[in-house]
Tab-separated table of C-alpha atoms in Angstrom:
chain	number	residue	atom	x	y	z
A	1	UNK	CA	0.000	0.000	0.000
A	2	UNK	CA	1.292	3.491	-0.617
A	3	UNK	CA	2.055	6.371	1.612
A	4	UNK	CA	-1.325	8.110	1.567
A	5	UNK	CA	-1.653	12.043	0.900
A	6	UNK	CA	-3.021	14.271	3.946
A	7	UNK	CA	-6.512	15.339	3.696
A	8	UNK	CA	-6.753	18.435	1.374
A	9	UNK	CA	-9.935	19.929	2.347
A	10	UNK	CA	-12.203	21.195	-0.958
A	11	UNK	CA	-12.121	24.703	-0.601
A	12	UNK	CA	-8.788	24.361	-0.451
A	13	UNK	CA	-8.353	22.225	-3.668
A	14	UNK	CA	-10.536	24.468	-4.671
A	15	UNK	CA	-8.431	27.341	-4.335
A	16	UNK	CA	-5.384	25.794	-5.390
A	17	UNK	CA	-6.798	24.988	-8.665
A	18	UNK	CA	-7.415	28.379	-9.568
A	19	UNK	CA	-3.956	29.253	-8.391
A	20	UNK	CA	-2.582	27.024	-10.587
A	21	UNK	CA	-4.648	28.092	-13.644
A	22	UNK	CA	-3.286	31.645	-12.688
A	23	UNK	CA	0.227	30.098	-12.917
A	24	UNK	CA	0.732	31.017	-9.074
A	25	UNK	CA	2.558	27.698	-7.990
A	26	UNK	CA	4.795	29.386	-4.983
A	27	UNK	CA	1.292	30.388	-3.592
A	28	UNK	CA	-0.313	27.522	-4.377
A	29	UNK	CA	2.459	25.373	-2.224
A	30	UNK	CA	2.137	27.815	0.430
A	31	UNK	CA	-1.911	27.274	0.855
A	32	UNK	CA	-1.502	23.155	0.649
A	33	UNK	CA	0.996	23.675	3.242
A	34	UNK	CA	-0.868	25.771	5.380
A	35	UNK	CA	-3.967	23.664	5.060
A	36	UNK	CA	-2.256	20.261	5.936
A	37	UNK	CA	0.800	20.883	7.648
A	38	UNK	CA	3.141	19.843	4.579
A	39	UNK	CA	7.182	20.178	4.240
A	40	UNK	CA	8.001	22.044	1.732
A	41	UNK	CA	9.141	19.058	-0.603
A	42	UNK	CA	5.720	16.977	-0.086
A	43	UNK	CA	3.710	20.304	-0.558
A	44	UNK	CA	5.481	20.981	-3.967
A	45	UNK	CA	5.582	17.317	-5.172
A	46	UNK	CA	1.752	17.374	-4.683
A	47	UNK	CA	0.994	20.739	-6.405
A	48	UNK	CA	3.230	19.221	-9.212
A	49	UNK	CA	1.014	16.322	-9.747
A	50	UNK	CA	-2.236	18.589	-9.242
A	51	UNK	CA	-0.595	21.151	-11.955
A	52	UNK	CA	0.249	18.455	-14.020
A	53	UNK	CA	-3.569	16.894	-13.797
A	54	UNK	CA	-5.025	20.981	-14.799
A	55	UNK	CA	-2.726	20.964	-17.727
A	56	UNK	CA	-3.687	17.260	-19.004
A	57	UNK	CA	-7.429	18.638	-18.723
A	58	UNK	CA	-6.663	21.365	-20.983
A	59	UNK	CA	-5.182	19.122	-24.150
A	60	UNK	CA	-8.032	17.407	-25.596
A	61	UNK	CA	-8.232	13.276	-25.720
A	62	UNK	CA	-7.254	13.390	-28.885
A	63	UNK	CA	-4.394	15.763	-29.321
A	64	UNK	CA	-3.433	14.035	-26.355
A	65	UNK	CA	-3.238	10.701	-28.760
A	66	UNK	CA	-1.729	12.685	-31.571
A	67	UNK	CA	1.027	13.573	-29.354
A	68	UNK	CA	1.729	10.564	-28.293
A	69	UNK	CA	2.313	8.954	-31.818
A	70	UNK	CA	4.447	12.195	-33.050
A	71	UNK	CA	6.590	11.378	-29.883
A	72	UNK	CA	6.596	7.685	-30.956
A	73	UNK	CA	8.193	9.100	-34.273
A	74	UNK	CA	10.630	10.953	-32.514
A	75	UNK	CA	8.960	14.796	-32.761
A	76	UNK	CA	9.054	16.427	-29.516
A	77	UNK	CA	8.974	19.576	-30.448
A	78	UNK	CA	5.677	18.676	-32.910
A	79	UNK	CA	4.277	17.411	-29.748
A	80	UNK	CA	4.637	20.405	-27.488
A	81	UNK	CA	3.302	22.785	-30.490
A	82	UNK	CA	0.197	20.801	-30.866
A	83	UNK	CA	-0.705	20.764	-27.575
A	84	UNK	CA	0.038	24.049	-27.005
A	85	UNK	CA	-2.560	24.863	-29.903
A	86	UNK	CA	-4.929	22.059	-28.820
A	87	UNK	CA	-5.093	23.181	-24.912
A	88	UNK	CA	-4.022	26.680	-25.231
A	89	UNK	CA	-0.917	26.169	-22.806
A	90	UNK	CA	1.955	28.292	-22.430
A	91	UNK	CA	5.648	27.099	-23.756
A	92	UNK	CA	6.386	25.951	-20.285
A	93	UNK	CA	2.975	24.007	-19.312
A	94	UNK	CA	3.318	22.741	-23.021
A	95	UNK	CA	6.700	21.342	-22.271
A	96	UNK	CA	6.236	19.437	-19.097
A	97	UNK	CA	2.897	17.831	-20.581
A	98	UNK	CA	4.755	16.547	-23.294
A	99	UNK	CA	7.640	15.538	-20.305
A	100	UNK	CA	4.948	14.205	-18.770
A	101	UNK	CA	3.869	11.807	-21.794
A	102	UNK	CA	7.359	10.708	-22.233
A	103	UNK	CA	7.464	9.967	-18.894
A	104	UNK	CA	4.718	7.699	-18.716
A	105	UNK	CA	2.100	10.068	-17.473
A	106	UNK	CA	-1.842	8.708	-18.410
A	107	UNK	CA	-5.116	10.404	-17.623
A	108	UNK	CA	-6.567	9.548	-14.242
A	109	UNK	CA	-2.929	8.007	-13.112
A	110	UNK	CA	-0.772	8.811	-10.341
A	111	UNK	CA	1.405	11.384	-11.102
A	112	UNK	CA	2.879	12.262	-7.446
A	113	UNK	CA	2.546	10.853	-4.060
A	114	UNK	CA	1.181	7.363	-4.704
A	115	UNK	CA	0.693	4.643	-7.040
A	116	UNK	CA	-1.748	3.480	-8.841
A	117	UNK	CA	-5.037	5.130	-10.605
A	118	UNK	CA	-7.282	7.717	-8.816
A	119	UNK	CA	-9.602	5.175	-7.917
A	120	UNK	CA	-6.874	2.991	-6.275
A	121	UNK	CA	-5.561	6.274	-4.260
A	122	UNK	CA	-9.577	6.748	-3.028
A	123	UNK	CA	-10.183	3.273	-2.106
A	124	UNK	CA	-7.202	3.259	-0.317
A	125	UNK	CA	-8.678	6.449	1.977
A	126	UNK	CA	-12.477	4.369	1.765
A	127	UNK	CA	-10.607	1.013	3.239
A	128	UNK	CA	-9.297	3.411	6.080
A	129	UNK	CA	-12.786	4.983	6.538
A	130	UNK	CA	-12.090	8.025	5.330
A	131	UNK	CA	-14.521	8.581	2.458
A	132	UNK	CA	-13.843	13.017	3.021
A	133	UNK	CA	-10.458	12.024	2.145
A	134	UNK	CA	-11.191	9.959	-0.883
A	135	UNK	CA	-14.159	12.622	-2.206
A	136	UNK	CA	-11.191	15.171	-1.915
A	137	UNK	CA	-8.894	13.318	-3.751
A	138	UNK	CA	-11.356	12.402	-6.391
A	139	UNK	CA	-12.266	16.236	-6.754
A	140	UNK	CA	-8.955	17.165	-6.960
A	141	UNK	CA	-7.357	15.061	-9.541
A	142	UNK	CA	-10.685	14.463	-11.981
A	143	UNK	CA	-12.348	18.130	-11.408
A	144	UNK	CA	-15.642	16.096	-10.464
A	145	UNK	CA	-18.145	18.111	-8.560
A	146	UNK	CA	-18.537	17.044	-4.620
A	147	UNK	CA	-21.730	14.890	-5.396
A	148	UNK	CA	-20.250	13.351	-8.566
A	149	UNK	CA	-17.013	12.507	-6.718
A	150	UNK	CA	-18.790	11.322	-3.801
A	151	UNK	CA	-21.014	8.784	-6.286
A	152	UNK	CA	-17.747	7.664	-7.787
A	153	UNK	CA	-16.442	6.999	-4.249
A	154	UNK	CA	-19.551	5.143	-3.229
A	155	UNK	CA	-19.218	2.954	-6.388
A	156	UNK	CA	-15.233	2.096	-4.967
A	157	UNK	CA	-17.265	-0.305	-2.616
């Protein structure tokens, strides 16, 4: 079993997400930190998997795809200028999503923190009866609303 995230409450995901989209990371940190008591390092490596999760939800599926097989051919740089086109991301965000890709990095996969999909992550908090936890997490990483992400949650068994 993995090392499981502290509990980032909504509003505070909430917050962070717009932070993000704002491309205030330092700030960003600095409210996960506050909120759960972070070190620095942890704080950053899990805004760095939430940034990375608002950039993939920019890039459309299938640019996403077309990405992939122009990195398969050895085009990076093709790569980052279609998604930059496809999500409307800056040189840097387009980058690291295409880092990301080469990486490894799927939709709705770990990307920081844990193993496993999102829905391994939850059930992880659900087995520990923390289902706040695992509604946070799900809202967090798949931009559900609270009542869609608590459904999902409630389907984890």
């Amino acid at each position: 079993m993995s090392v499981q995230q502290p509990y980032v409450p909504p509003e505070v995901g909430t917050r962070v997400v717009e932070l993000l989209s704002k491309g205030q990371v330092i700030k960003a940190v600095a409210e996960v930190r506050k909120a759960t008591g972070m070190d620095l390092v942890d704080a950053k490596a899990y805004i760095d998997g939430m940034r990375l999760e608002w950039v993939g939800a920019q890039v459309p599926v299938e640019a996403e795809e077309k990405a992939r097989a122009l990195l398969a051919e050895g085009r990076a740089k093709d790569a980052v200028k279609l998604v930059r086109e496809a999500g409307g991301l800056g040189r840097s965000e387009g980058k690291d999503f295409v880092k990301a890709l080469q990486a490894g990095w799927r939709r709705g996969r770990a990307t920081a923190g844990g193993a496993g999909t999102v829905a391994d992550r939850a059930r992880e908090f659900v087995d520990a009866d923390d289902r706040a936890s695992a509604v946070a997490l799900v809202r967090a990483e798949t931009g559900m609303t609270a009542e869609e992400a608590g459904r999902f949650v409630d389907a984890l068994g």
